[in-house]
CSV table of C-alpha atoms and ligand atoms in Angstrom, one decimal:
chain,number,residue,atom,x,y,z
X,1,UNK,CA,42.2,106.6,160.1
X,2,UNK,CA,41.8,103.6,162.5
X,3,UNK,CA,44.2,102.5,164.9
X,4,UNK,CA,42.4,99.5,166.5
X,5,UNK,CA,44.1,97.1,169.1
X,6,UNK,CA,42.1,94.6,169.0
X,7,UNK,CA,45.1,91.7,168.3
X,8,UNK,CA,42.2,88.7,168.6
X,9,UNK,CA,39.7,87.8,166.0
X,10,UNK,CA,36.8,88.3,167.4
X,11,UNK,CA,33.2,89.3,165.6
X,12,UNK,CA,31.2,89.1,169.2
X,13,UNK,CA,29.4,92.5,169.9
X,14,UNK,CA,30.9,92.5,173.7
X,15,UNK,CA,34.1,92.1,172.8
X,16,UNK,CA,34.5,94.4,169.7
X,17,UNK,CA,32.4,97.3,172.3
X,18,UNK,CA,35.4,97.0,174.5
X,19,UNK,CA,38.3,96.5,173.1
X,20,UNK,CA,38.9,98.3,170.1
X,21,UNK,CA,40.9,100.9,171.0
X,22,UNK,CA,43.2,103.7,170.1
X,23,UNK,CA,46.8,103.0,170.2
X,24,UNK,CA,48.4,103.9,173.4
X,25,UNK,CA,50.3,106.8,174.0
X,26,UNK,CA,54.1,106.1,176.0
X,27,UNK,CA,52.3,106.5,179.2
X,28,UNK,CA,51.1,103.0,178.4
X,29,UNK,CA,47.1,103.6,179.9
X,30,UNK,CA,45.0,101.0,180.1
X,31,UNK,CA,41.7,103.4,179.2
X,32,UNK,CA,41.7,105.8,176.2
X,33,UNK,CA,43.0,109.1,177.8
X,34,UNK,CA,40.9,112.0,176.2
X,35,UNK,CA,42.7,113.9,173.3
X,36,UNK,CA,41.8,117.6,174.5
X,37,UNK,CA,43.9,119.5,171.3
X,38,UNK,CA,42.4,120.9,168.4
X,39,UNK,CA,45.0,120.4,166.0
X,40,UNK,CA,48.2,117.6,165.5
X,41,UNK,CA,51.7,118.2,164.8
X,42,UNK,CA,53.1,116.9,161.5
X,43,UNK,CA,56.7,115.0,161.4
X,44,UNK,CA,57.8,116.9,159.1
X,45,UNK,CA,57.3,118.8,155.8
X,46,UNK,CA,57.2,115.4,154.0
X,47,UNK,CA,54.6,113.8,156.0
X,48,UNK,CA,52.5,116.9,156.4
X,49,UNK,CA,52.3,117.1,152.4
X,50,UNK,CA,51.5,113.3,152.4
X,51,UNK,CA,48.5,113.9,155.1
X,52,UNK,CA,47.1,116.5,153.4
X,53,UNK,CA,47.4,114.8,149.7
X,54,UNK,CA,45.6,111.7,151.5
X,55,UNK,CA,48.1,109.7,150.4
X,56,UNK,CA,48.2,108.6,154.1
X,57,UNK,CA,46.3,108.5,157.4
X,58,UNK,CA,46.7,110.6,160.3
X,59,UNK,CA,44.7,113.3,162.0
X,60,UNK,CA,45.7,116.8,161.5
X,61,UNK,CA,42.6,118.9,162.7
X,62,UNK,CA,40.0,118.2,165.6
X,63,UNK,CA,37.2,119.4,162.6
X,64,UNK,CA,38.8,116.5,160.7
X,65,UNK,CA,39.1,114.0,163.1
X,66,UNK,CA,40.0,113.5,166.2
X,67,UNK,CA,41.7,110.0,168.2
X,68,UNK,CA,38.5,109.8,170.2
X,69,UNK,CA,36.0,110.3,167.6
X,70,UNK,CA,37.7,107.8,165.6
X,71,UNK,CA,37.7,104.9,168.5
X,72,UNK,CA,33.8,106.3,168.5
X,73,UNK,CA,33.2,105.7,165.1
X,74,UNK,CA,35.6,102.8,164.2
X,75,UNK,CA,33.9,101.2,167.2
X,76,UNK,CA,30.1,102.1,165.9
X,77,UNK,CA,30.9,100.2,162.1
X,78,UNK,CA,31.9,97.2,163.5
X,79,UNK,CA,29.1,96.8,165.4
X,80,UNK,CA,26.9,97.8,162.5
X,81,UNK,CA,28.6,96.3,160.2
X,82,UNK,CA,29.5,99.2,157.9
X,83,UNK,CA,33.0,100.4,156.4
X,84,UNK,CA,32.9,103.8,157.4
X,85,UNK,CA,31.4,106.9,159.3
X,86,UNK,CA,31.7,110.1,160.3
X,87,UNK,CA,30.9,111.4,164.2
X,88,UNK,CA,29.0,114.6,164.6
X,89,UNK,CA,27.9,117.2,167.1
X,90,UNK,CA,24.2,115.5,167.1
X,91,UNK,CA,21.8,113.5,165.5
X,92,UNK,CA,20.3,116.3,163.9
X,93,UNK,CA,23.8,117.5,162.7
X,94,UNK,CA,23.7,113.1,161.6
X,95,UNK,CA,20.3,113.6,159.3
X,96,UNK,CA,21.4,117.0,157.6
X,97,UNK,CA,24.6,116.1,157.1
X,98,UNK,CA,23.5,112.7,155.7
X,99,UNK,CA,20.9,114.6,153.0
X,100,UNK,CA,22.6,117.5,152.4
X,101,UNK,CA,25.9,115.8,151.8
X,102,UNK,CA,24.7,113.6,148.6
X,103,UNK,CA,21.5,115.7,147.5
X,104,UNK,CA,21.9,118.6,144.7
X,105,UNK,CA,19.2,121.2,143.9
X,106,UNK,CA,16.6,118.6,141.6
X,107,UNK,CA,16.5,116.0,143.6
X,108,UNK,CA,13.6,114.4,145.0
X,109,UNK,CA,13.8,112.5,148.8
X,110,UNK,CA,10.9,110.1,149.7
X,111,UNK,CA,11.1,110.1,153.8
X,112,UNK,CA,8.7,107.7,155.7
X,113,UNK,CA,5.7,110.0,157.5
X,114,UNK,CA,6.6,108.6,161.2
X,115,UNK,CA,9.8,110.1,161.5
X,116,UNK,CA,11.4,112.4,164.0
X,117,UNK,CA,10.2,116.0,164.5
X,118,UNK,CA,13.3,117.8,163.3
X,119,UNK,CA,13.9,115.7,160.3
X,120,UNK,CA,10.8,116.3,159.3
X,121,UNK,CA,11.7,120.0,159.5
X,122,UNK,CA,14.9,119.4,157.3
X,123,UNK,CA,12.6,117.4,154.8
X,124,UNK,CA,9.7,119.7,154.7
X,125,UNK,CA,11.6,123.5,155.6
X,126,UNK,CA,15.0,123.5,155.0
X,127,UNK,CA,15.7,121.3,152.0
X,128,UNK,CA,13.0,122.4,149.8
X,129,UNK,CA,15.0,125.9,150.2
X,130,UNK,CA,17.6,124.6,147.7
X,131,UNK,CA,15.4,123.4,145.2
X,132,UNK,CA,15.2,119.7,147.1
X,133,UNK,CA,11.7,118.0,146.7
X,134,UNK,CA,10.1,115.4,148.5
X,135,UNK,CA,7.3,113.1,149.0
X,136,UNK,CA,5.9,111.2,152.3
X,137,UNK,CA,5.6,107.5,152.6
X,138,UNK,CA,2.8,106.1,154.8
X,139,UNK,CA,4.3,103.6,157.0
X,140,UNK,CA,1.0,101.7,157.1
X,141,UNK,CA,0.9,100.9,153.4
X,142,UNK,CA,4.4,100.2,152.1
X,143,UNK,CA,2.7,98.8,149.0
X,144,UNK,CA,1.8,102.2,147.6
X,145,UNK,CA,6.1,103.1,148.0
X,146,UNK,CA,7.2,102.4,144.8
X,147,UNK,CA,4.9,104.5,143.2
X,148,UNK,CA,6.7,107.2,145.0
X,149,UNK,CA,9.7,107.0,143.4
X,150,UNK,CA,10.2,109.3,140.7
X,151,UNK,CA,13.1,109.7,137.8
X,152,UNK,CA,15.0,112.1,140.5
X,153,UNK,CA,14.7,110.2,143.5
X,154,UNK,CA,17.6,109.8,145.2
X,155,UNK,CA,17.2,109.4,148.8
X,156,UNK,CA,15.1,107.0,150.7
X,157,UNK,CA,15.0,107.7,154.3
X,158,UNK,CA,12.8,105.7,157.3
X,159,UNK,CA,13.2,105.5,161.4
X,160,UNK,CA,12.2,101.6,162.3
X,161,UNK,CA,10.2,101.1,165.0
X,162,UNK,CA,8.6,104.8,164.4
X,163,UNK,CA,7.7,107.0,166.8
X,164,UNK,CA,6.0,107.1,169.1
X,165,UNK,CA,3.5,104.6,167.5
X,166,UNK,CA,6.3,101.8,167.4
X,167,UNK,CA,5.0,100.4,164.0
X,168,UNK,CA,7.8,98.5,161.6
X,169,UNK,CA,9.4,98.4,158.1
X,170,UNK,CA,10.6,95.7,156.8
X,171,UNK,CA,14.6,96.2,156.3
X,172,UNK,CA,15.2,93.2,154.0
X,173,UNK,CA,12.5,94.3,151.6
X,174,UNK,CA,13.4,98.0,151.8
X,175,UNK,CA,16.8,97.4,151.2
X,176,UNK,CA,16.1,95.9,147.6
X,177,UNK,CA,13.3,98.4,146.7
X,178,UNK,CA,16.2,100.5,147.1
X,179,UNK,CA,18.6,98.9,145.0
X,180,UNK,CA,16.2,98.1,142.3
X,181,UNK,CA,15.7,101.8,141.7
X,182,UNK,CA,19.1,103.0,142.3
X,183,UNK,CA,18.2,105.1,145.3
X,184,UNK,CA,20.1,105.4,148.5
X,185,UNK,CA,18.3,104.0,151.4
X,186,UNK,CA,19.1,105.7,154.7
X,187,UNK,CA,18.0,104.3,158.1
X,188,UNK,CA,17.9,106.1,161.3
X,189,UNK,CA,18.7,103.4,164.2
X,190,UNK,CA,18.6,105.4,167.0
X,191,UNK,CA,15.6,103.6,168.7
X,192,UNK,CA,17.0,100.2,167.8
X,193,UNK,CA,20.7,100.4,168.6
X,194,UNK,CA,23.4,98.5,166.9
X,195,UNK,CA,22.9,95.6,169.5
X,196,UNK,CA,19.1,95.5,168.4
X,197,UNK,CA,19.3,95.7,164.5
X,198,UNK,CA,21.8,96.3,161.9
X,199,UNK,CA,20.0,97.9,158.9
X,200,UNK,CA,23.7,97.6,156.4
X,201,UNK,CA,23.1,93.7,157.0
X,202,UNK,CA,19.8,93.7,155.1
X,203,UNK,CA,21.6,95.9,152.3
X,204,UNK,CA,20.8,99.5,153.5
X,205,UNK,CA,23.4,102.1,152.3
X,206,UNK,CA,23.7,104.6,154.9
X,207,UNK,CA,22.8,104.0,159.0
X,208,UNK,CA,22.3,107.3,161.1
X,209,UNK,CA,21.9,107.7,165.0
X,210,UNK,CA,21.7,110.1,167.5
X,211,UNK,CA,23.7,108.8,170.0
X,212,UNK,CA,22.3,111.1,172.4
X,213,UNK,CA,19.8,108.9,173.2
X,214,UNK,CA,20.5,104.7,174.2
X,215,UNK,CA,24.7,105.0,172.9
X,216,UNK,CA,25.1,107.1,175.7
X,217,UNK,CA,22.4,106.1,177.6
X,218,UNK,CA,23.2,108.0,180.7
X,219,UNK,CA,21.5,111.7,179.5
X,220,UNK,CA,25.1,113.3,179.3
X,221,UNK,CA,25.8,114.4,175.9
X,222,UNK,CA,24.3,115.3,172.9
X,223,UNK,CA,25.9,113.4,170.0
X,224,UNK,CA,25.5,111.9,166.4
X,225,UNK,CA,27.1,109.2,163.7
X,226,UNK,CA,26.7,108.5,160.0
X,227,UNK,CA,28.0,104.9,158.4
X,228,UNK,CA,28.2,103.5,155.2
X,229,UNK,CA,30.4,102.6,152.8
X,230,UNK,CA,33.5,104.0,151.9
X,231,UNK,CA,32.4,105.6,148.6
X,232,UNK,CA,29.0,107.8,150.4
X,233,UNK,CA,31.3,108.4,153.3
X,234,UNK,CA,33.4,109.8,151.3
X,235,UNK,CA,31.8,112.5,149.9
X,236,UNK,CA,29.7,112.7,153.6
X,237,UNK,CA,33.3,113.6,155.0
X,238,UNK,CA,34.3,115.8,152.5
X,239,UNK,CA,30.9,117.9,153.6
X,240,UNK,CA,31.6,117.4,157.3
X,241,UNK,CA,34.8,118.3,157.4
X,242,UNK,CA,34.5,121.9,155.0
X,243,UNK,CA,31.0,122.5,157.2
X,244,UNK,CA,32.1,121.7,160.2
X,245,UNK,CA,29.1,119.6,162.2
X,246,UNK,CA,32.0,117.8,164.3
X,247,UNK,CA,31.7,116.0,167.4
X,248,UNK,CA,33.7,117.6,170.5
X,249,UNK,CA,36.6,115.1,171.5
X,250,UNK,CA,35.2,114.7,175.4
X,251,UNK,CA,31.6,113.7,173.7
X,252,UNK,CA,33.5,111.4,171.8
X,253,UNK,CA,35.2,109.6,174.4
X,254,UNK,CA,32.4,109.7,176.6
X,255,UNK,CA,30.4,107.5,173.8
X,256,UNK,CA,33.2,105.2,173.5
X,257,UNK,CA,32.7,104.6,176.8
X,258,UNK,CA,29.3,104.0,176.7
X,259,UNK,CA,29.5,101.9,173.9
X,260,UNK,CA,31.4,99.0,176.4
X,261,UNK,CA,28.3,98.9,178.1
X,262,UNK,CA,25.4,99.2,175.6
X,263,UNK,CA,25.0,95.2,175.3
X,264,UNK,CA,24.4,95.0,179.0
X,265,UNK,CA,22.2,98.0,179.1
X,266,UNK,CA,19.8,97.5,176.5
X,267,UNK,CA,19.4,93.9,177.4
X,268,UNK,CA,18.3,95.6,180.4
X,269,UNK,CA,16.1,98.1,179.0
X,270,UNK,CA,14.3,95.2,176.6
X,271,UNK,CA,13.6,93.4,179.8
X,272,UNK,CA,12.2,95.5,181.9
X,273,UNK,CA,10.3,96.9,178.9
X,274,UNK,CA,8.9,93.2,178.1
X,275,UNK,CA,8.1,93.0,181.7
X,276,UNK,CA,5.9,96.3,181.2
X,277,UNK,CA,4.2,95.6,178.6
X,278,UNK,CA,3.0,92.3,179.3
X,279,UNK,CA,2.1,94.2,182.7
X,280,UNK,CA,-0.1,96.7,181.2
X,281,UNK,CA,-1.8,94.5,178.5
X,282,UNK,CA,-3.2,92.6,181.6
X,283,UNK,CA,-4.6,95.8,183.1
X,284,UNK,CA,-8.3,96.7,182.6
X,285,UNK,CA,-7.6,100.6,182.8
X,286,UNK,CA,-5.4,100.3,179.7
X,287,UNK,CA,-6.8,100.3,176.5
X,288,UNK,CA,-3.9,99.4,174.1
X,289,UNK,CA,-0.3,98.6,174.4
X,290,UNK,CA,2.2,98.4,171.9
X,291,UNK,CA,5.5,96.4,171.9
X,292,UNK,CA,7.2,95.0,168.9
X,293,UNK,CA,7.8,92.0,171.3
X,294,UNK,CA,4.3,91.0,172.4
X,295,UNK,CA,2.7,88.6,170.3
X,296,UNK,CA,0.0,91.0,169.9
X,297,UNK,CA,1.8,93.7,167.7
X,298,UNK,CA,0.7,93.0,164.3
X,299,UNK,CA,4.3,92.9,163.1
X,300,UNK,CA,5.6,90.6,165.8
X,301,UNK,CA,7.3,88.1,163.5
X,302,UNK,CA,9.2,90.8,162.1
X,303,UNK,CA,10.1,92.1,164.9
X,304,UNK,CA,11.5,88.7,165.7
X,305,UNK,CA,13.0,88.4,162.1
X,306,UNK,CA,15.1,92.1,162.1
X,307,UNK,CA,15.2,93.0,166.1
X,308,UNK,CA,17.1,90.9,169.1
X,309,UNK,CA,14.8,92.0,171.5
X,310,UNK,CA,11.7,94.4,171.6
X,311,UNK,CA,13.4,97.5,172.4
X,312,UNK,CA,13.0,100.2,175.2
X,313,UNK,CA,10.1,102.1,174.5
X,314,UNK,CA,6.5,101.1,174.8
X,315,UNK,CA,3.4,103.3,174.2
X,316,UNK,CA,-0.4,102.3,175.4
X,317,UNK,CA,-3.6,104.4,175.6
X,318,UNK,CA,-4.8,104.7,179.1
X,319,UNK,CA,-8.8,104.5,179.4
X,320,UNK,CA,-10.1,108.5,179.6
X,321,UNK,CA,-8.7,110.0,176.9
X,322,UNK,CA,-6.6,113.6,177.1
X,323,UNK,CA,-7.7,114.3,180.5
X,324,UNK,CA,-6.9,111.0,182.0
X,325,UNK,CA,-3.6,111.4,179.8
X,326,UNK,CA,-2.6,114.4,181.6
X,327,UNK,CA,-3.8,113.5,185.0
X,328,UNK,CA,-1.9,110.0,184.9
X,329,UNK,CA,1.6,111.6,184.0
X,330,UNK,CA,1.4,114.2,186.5
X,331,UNK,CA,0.8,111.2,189.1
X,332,UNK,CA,4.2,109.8,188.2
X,333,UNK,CA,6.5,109.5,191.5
X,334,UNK,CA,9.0,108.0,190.0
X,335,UNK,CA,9.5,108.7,186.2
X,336,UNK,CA,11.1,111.3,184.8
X,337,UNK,CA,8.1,114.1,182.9
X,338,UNK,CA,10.3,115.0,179.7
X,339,UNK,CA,10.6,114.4,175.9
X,340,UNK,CA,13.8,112.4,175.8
X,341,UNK,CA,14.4,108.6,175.9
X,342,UNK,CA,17.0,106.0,176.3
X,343,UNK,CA,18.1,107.1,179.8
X,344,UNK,CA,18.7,104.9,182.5
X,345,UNK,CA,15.6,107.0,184.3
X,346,UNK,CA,12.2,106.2,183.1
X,347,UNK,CA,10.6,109.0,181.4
X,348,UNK,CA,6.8,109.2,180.3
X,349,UNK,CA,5.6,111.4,177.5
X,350,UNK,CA,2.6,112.5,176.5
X,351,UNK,CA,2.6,113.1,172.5
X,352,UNK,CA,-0.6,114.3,172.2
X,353,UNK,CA,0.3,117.7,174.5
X,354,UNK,CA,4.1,117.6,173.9
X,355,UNK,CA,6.0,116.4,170.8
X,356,UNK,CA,2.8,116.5,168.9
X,357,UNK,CA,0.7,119.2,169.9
X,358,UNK,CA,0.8,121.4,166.8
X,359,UNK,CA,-0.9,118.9,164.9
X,360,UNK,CA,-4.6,118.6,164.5
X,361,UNK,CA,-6.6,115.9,166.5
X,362,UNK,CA,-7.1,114.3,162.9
X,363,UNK,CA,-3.3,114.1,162.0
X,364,UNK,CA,-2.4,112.9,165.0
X,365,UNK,CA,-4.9,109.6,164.8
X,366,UNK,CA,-3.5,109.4,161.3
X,367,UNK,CA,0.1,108.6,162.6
X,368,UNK,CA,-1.7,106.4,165.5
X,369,UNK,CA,-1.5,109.2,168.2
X,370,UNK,CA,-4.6,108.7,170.5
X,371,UNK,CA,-5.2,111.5,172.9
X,372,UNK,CA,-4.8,108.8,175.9
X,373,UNK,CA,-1.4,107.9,174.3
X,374,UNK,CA,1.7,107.6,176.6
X,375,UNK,CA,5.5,106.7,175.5
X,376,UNK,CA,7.5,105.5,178.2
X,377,UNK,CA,11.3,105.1,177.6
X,378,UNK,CA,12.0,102.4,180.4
X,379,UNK,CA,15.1,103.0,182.2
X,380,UNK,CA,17.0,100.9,184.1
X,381,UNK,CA,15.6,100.8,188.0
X,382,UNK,CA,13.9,97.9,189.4
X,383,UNK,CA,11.1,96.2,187.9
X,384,UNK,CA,8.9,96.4,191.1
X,385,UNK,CA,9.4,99.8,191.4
X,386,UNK,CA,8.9,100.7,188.1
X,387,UNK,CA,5.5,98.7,187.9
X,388,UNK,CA,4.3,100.2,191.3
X,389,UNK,CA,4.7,103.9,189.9
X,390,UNK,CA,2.4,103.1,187.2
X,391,UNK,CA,-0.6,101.5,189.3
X,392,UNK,CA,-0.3,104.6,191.9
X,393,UNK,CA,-0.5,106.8,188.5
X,394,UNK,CA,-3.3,104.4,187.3
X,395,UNK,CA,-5.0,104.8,190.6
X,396,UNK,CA,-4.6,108.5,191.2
X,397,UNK,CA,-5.9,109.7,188.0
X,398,UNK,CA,-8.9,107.5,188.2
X,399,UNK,CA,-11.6,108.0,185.5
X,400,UNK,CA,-14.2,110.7,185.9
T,1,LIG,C1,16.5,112.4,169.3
T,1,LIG,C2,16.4,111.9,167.9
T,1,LIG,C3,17.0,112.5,166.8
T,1,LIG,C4,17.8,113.8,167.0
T,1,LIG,O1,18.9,113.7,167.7
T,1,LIG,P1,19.7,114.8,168.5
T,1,LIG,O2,20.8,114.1,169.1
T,1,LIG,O3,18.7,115.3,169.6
T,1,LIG,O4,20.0,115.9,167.6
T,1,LIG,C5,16.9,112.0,165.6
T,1,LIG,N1,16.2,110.8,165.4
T,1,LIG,C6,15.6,110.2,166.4
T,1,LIG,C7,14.8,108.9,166.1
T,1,LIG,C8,15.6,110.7,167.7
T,1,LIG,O5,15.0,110.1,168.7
């Protein structure tokens, strides 16, 4: 299904970002031109009977795939290092796709506690309606995982770092608790990014993103990817393309786009985050900051082991609890107030009245979420400026 042009042999991230790249049409662009049509002509009887015996490749149906979605995704496993993948319409469409796909009324799924909302409402709501159980892994004591694992386990599913407390899990070891029960270990690496970590190198089976969120990087689109190898993606595209979850073709090229830049912009994003962090630790009104790249988080030489740089997000607890929590974000000049992340525009969240509210005070400390607890996804402006918005916030909402 891939058409890449890529004549050199090349393995660097930069390079394989940028130029692989559909085959170009007679008007000889330099760009991929976006495919707009929902459907493909066949040659003739002979080849449409071959396409849809899949005795060869071709695209015959945007549902199916699509030339954009395939530069997409041909471009997103070989930076990840898989064989194959699927787009879809967003990361949610990524995580259900990925479990309902593979999992059969019986089966059992053990899903780390720290995961994204939604997934946990797939895990907990919607899977359990077809006869899918499951069981919660506490991401502070992976020692007690194994014991989850049950004869119908088949699905182990994690999000390193978590969110929004930023804690870790160690892919190498993961990977082979996986193997050594037979289970299929699914990673979503939408905080890290390809250019950050590449859970199939420590042995993981499938890797799901939202690409909605650092891939694109800009806020545009809303947009998802699963990759593995060709035997689960397989039967993941077999689902996909009888359900129907597909990315639209303009979403597609616009990540393959964006992808040519990630390098550059998350080098960015780690740098200014590093810069923040080590900013706020210094500062007396701040009670905690956590960074997988300060020396300080207890799983720093992990970090180091399984992540190029620290990432773009970093929480801390200002001094003041709630209150202060509340009256500090609504001091922001600068950042963005909203629930997203990965955006070239800083945004600040505050978990405890946001993406966390429905929980109890006592199950949001149990997932680390402090009422003074504030995420900021660090965009891409200048250092200075982002610094200075935070010690006017830090100033404004001075404690009662
Ligand atoms: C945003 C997000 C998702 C969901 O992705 P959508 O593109 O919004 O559907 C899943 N996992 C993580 C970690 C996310 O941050």
């Amino acid at each position: 299904m891939f058409h890449k042009t890529l004549k050199m042999d090349s393995t660097h991230f930069e390079t394989l970002a940028i130029r692989t790249q559909t085959e170009r049409t007679q008007y000889r662009e330099h760009s991929t031109p976006l495919f707009v049509t929902s459907s493909f002509v066949f040659e003739d009887a002979e080849q449409a009977r071959a396409l849809f015996a899949d005795e060869i490749e071709g695209n015959i149906y945007t549902r199916f795939s699509n030339p954009n979605n395939n530069e997409f995704i041909e471009k997103m496993c070989l930076l990840e290092g898989t064989e194959d993948g699927v787009a879809t319409a967003s990361g949610m469409s990524a995580m259900f796709t990925s479990m309902a796909a593979l999992l059969k009324s019986g089966d059992h799924i053990v899903a780390c506690r720290s995961i994204f909302g939604s997934t946990h409402q797939i895990i907990t709501q919607i899977l359990p309606k077809w006869g899918i159980t499951y069981s919660y892994a506490d991401i502070k004591k992976p020692e007690t995982w194994e014991s989850l694992i049950l004869p119908n386990t088949k699905m182990f599913f994690i999000e390193t770092p978590s969110n929004p407390s930023l804690d870790l899990i160690d892919l190498e070891w993961f990977g082979k608790l996986c193997k050594k029960h037979n289970i299929i270990s699914n990673v979503d690496n939408c905080f890290a990014t390809p250019y950050l970590q590449n859970p199939a190198k420590f042995g993981i089976d499938l890797v799901t993103h939202s690409a909605t969120k650092f891939i694109d990087g800009q806020g545009r689109v809303i947009a998802g990817c699963i990759l593995g190898n060709k035997e689960l993606i397989k039967e993941i595209r077999f689902f996909a393309r009888h359900s129907g979850p597909s990315l639209s073709p303009f979403n597609g090229w616009i990540l393959s786009k964006s992808l040519e830049t990630l390098s550059v912009r998350m080098d960015k994003h780690c740098q200014n985050a590093q810069k923040l962090a080590e900013f706020l630790e210094k500062n007396t009104e701040i009670e905690r900051v956590v960074y997988p790249y300060l020396p300080s988080h207890p799983q720093f030489d992990l970090a180091k082991k399984q992540m190029k740089l620290g990432g773009g997000l970093v929480t801390f607890e200002v001094k003041g609890g709630l209150e202060r929590g509340r009256d500090f974000l609504n001091a922001f000049q600068l950042f963005s107030h909203s629930a997203n992340l990965g955006d070239t525009r800083t945004i600040a969240t505050h978990p405890a009245t946001t993406t966390h509210s429905k929980l109890t005070n006592e199950d949001r400390a149990a997932v680390g979420i402090m009422p003074g607890l504030i995420r900021i996804s660090v965009g891409l402006e200048h250092i200075e400026d982002i610094l200075a918005d935070i010690t006017q916030a830090l100033a404004k909402s001075a404690r009662k």
